[in-house]
PDB file of N, CA and C in Angstrom:
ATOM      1  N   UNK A   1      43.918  26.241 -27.544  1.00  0.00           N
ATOM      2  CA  UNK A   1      43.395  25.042 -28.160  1.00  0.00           C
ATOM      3  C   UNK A   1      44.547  24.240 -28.761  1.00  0.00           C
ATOM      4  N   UNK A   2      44.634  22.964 -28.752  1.00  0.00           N
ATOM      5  CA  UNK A   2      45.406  22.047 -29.029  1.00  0.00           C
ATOM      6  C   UNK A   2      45.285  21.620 -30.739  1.00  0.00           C
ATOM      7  N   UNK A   3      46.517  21.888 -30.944  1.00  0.00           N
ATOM      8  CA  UNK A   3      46.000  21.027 -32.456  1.00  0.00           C
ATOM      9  C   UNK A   3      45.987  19.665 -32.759  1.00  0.00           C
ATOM     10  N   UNK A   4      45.853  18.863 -32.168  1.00  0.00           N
ATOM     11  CA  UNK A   4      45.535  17.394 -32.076  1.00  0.00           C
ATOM     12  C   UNK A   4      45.195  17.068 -30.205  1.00  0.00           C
ATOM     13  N   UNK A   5      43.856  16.332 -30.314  1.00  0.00           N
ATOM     14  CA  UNK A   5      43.402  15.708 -28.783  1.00  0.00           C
ATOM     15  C   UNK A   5      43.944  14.199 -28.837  1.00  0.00           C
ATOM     16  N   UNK A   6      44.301  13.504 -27.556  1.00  0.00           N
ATOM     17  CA  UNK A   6      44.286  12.029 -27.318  1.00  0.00           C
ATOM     18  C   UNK A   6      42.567  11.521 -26.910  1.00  0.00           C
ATOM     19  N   UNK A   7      42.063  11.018 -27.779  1.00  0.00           N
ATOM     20  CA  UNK A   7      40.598  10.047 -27.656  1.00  0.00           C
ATOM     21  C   UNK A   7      41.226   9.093 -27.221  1.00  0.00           C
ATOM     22  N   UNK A   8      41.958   8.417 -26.840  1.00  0.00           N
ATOM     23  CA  UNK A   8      42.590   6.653 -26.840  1.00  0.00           C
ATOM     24  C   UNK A   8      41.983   6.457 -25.252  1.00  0.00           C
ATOM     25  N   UNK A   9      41.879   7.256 -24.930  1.00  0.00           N
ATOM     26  CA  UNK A   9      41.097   6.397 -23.588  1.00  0.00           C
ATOM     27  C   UNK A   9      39.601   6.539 -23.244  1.00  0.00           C
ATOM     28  N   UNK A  10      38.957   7.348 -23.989  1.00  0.00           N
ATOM     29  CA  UNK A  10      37.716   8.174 -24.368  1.00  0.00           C
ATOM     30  C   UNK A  10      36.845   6.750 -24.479  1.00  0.00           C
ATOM     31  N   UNK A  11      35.821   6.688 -23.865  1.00  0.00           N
ATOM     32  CA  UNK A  11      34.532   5.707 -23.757  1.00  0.00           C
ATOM     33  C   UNK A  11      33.627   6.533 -24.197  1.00  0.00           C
ATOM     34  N   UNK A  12      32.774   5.209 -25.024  1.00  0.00           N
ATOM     35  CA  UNK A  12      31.828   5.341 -25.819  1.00  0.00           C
ATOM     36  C   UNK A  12      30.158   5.943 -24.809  1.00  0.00           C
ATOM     37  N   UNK A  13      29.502   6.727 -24.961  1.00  0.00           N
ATOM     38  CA  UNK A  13      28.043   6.580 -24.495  1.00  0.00           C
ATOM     39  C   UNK A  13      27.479   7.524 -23.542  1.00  0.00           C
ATOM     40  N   UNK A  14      26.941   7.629 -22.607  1.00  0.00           N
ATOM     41  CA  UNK A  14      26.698   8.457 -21.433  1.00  0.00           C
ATOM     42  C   UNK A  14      27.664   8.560 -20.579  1.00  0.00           C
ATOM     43  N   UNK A  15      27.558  10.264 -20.372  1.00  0.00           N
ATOM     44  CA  UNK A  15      28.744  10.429 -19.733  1.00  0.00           C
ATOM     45  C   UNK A  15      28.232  10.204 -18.063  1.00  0.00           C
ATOM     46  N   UNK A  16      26.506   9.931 -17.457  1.00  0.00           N
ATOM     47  CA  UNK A  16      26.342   9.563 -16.554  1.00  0.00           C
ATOM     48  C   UNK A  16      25.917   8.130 -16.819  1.00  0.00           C
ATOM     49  N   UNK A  17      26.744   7.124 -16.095  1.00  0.00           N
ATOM     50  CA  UNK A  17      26.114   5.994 -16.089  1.00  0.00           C
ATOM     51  C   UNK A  17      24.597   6.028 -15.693  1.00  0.00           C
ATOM     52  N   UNK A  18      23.089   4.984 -16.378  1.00  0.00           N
ATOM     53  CA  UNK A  18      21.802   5.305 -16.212  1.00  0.00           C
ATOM     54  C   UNK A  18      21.764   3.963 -14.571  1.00  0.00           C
ATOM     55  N   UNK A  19      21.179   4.905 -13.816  1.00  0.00           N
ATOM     56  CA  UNK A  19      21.153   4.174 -12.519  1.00  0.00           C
ATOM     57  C   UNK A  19      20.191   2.796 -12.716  1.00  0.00           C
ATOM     58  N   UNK A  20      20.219   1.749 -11.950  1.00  0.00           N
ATOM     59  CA  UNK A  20      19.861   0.714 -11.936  1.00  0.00           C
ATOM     60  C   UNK A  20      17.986   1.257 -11.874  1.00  0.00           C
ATOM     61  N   UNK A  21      16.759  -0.029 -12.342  1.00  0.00           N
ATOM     62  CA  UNK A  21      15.894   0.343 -12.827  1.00  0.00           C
ATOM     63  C   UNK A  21      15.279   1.033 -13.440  1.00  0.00           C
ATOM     64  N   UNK A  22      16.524   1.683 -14.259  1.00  0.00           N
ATOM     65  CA  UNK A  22      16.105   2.828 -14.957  1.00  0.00           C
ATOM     66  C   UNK A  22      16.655   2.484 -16.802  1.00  0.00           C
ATOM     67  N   UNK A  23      15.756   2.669 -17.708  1.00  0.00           N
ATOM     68  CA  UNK A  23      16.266   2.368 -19.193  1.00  0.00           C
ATOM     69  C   UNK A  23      16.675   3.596 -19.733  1.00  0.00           C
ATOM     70  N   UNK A  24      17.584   3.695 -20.564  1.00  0.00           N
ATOM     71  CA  UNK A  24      17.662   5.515 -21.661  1.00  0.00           C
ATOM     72  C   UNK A  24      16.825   4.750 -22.993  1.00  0.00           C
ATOM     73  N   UNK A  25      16.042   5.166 -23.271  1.00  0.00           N
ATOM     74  CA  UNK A  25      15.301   5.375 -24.609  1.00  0.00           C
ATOM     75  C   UNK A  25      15.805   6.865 -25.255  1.00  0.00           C
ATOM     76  N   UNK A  26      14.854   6.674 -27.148  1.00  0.00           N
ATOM     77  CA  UNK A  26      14.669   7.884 -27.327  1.00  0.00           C
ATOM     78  C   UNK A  26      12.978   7.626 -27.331  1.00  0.00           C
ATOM     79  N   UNK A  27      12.079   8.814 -27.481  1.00  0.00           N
ATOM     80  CA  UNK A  27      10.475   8.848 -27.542  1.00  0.00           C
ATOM     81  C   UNK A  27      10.645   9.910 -28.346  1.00  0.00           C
ATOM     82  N   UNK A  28       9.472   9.647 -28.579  1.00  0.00           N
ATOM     83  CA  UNK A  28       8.903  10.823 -29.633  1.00  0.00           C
ATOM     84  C   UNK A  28       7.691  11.275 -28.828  1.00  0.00           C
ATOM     85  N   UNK A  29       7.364  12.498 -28.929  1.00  0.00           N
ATOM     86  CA  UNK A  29       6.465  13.243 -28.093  1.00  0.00           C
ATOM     87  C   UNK A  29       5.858  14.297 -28.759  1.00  0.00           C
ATOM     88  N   UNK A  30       4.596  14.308 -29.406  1.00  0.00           N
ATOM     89  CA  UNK A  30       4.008  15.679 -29.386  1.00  0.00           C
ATOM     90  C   UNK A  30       4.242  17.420 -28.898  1.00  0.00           C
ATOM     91  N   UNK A  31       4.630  17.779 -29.481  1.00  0.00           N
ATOM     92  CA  UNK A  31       5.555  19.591 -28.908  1.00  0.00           C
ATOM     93  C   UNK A  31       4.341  19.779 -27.894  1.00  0.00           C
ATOM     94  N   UNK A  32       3.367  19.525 -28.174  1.00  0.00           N
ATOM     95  CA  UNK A  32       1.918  20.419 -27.276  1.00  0.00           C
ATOM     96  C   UNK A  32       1.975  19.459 -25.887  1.00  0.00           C
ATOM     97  N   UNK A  33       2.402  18.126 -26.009  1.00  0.00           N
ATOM     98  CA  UNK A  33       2.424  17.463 -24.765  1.00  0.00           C
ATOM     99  C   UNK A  33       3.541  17.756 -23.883  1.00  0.00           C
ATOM    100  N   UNK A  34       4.692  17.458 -24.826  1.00  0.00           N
ATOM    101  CA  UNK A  34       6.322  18.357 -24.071  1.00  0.00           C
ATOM    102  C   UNK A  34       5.961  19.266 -23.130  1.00  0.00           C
ATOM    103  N   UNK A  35       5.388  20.162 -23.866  1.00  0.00           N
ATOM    104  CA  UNK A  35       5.307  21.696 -23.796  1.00  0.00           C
ATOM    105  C   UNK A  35       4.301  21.356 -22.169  1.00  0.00           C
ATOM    106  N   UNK A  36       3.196  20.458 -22.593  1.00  0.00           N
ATOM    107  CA  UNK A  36       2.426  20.790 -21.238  1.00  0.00           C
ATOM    108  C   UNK A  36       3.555  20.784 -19.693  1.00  0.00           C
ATOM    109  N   UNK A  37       4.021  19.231 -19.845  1.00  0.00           N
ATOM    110  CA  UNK A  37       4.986  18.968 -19.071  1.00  0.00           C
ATOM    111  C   UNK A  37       5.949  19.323 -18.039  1.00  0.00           C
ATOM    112  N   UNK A  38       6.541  20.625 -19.331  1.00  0.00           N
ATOM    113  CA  UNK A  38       7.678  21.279 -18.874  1.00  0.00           C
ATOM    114  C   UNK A  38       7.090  22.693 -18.210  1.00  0.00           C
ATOM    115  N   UNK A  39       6.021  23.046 -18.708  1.00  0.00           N
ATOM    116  CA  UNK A  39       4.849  24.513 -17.946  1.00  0.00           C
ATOM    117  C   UNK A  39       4.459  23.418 -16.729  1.00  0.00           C
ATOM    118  N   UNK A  40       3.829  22.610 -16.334  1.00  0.00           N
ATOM    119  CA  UNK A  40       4.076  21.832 -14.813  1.00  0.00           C
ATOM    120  C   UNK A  40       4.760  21.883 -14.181  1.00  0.00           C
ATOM    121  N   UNK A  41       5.778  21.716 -14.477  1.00  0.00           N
ATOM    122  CA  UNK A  41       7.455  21.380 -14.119  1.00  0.00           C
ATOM    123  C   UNK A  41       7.611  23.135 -13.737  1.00  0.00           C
ATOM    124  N   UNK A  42       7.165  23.700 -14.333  1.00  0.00           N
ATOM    125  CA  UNK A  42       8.024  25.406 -14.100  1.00  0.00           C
ATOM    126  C   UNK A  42       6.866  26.027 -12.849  1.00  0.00           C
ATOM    127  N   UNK A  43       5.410  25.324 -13.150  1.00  0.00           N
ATOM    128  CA  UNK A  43       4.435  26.317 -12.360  1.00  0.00           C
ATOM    129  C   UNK A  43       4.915  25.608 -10.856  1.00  0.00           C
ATOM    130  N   UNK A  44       5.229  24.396 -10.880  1.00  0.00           N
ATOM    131  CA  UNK A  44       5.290  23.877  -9.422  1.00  0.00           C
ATOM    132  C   UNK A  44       6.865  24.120  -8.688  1.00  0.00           C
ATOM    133  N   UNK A  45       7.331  24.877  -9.398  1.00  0.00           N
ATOM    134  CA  UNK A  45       8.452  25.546  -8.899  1.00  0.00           C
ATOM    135  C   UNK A  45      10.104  24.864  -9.434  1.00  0.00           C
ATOM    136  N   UNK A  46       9.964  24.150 -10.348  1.00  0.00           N
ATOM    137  CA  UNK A  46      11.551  23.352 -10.129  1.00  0.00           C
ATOM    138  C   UNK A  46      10.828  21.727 -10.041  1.00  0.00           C
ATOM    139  N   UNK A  47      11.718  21.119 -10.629  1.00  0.00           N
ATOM    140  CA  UNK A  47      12.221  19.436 -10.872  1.00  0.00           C
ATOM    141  C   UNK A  47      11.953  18.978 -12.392  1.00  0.00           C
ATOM    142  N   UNK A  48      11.751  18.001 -12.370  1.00  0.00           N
ATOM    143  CA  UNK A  48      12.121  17.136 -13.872  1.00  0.00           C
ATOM    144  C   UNK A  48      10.964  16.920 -14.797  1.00  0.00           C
ATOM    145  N   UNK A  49      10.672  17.114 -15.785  1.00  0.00           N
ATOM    146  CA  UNK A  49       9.986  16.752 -16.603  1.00  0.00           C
ATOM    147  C   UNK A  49       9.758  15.512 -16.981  1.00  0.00           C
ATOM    148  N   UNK A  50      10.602  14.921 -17.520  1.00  0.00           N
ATOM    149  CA  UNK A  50      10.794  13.714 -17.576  1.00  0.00           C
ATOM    150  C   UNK A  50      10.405  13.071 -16.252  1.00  0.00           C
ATOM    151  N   UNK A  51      10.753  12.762 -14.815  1.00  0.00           N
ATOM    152  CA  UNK A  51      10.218  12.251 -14.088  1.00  0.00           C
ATOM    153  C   UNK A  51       8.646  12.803 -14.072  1.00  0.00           C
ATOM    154  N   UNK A  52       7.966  13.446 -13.905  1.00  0.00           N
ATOM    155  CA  UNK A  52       6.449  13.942 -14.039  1.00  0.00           C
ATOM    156  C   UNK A  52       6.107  12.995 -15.437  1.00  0.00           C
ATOM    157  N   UNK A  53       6.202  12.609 -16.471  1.00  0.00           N
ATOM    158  CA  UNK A  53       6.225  11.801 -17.344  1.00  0.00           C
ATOM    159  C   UNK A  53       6.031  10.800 -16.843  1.00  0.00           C
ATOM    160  N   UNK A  54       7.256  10.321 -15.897  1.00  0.00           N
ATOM    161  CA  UNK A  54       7.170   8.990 -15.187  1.00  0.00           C
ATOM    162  C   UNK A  54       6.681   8.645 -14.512  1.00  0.00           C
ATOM    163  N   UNK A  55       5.878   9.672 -13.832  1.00  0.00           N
ATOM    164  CA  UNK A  55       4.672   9.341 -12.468  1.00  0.00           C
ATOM    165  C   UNK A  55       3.491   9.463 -12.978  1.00  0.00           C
ATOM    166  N   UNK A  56       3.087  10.213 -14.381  1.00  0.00           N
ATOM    167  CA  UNK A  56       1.940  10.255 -14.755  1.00  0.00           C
ATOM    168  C   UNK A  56       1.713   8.471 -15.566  1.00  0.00           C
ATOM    169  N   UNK A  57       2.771   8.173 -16.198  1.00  0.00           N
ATOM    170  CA  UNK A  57       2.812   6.688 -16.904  1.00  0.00           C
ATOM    171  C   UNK A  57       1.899   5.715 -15.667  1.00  0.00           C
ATOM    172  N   UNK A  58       3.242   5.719 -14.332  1.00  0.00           N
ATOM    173  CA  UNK A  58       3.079   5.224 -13.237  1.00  0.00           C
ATOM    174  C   UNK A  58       1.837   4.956 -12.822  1.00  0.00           C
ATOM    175  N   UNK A  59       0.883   6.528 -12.753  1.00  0.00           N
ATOM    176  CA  UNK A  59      -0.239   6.589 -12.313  1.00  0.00           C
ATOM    177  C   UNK A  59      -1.393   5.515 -13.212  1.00  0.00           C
ATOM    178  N   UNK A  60      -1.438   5.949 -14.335  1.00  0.00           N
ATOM    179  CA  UNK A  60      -1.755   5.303 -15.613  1.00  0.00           C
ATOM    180  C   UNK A  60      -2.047   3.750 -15.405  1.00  0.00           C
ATOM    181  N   UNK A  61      -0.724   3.348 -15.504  1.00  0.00           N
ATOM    182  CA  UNK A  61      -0.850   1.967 -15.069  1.00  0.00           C
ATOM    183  C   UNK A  61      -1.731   1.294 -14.455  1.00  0.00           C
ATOM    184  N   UNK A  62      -1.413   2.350 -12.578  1.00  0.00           N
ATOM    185  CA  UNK A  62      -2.071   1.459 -11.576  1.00  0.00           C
ATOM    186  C   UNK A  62      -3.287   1.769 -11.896  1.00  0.00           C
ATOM    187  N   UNK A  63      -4.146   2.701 -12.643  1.00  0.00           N
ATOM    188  CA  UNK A  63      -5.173   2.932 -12.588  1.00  0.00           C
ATOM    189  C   UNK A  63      -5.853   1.650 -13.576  1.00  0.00           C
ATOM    190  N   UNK A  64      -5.563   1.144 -14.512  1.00  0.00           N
ATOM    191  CA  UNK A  64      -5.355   0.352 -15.082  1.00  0.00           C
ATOM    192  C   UNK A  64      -5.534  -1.274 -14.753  1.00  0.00           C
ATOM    193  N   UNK A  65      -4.938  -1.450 -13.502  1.00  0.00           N
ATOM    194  CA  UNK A  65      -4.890  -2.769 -13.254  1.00  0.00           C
ATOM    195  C   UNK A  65      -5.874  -2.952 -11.998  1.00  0.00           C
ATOM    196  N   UNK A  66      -5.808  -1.538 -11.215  1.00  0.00           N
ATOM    197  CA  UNK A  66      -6.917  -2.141 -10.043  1.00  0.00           C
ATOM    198  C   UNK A  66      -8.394  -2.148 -10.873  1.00  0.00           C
ATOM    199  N   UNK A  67      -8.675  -3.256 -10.100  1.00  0.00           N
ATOM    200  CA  UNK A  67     -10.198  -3.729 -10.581  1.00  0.00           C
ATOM    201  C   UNK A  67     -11.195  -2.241 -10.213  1.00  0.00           C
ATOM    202  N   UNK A  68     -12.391  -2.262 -11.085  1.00  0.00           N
ATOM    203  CA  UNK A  68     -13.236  -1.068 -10.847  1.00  0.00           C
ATOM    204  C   UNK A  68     -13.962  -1.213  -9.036  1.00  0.00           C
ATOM    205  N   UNK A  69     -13.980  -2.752  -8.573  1.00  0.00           N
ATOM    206  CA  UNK A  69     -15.064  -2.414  -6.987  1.00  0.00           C
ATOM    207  C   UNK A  69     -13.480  -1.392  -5.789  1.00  0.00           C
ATOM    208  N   UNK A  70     -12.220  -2.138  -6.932  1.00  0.00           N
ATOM    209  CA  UNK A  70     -11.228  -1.350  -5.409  1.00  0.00           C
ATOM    210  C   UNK A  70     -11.254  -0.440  -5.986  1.00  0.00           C
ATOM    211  N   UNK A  71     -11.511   0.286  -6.774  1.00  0.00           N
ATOM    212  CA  UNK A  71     -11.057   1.286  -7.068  1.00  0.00           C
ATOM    213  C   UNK A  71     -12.510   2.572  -6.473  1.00  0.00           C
ATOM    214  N   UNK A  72     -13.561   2.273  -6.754  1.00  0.00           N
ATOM    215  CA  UNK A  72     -14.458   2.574  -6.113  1.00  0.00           C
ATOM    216  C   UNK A  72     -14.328   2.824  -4.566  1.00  0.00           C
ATOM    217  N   UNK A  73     -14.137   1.562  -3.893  1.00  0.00           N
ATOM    218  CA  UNK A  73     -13.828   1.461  -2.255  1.00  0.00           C
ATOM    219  C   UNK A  73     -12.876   2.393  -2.265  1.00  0.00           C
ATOM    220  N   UNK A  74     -12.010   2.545  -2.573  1.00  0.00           N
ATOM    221  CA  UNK A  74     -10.472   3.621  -2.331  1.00  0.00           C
ATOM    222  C   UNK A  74     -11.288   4.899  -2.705  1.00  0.00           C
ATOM    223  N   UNK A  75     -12.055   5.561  -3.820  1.00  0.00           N
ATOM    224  CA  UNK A  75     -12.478   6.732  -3.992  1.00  0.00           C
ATOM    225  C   UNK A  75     -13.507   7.104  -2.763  1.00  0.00           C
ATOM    226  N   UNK A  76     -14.375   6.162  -1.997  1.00  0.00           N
ATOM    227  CA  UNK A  76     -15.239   6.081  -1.201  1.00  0.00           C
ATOM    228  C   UNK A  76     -14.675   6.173   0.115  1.00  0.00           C
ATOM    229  N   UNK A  77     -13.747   5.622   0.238  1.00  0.00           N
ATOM    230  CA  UNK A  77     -12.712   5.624   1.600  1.00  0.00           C
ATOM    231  C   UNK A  77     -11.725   6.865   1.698  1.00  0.00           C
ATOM    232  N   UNK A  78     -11.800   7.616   0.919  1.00  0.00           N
ATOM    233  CA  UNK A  78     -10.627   8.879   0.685  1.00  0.00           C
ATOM    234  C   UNK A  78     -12.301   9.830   0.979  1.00  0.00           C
ATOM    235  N   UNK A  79     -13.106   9.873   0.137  1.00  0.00           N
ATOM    236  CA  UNK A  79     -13.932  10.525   0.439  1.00  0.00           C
ATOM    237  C   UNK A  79     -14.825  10.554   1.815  1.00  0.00           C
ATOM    238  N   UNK A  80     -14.757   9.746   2.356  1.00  0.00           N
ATOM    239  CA  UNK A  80     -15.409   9.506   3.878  1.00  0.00           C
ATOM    240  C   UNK A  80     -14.163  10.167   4.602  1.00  0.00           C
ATOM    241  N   UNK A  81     -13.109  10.207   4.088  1.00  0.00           N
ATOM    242  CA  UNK A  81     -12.158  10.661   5.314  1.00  0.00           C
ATOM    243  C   UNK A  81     -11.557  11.950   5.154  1.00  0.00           C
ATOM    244  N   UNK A  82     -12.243  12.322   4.239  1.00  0.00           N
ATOM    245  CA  UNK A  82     -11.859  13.787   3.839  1.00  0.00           C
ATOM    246  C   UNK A  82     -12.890  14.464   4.213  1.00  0.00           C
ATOM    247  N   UNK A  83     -14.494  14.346   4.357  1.00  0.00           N
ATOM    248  CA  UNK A  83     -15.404  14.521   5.162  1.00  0.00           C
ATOM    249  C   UNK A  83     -15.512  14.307   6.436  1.00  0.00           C
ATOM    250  N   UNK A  84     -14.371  13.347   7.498  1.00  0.00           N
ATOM    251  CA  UNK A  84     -14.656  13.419   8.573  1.00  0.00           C
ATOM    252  C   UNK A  84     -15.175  12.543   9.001  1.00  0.00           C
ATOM    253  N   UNK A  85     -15.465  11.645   8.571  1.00  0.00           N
ATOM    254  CA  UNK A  85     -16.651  10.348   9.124  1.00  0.00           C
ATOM    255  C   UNK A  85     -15.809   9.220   9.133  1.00  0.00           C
TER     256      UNK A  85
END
């Protein structure tokens, strides 16, 4: 170990730049919701928590903005074709 380091060229922040469409926040989260998250994340074998976060938001959304008759037609049209008809 060194008894003095050079910082003089040392940048401030993430040491991975955050890829384009993507923000760094902090959140605050419920331990019991975390917790669900990351038991998802482990039962389905491996990947990110945080992204599963981001697809459940995702989901959220669209569920959100389509009107209730498409949303109906799409449950009705998945169900006719999962029956075969």
């Amino acid at each position: 170990m060194e008894a003095e380091y050079d910082f003089s060229q040392g940048k401030r922040g993430a040491i991975e730049p955050t890829p384009p469409g993507k923000t760094r926040i902090t959140i605050r989260l419920d331990d019991d919701v975390l917790a669900w998250f990351r038991e998802q994340v482990h039962l389905a074998g491996g990947g990110n928590y945080q992204t599963l976060i981001n697809d459940v938001l995702r989901q959220h959304i669209q569920q959100h903005r389509e009107p209730l008759e498409e949303t109906l037609r799409r449950v009705l049209r998945e169900e006719l074709e999962r029956m075969g008809k």
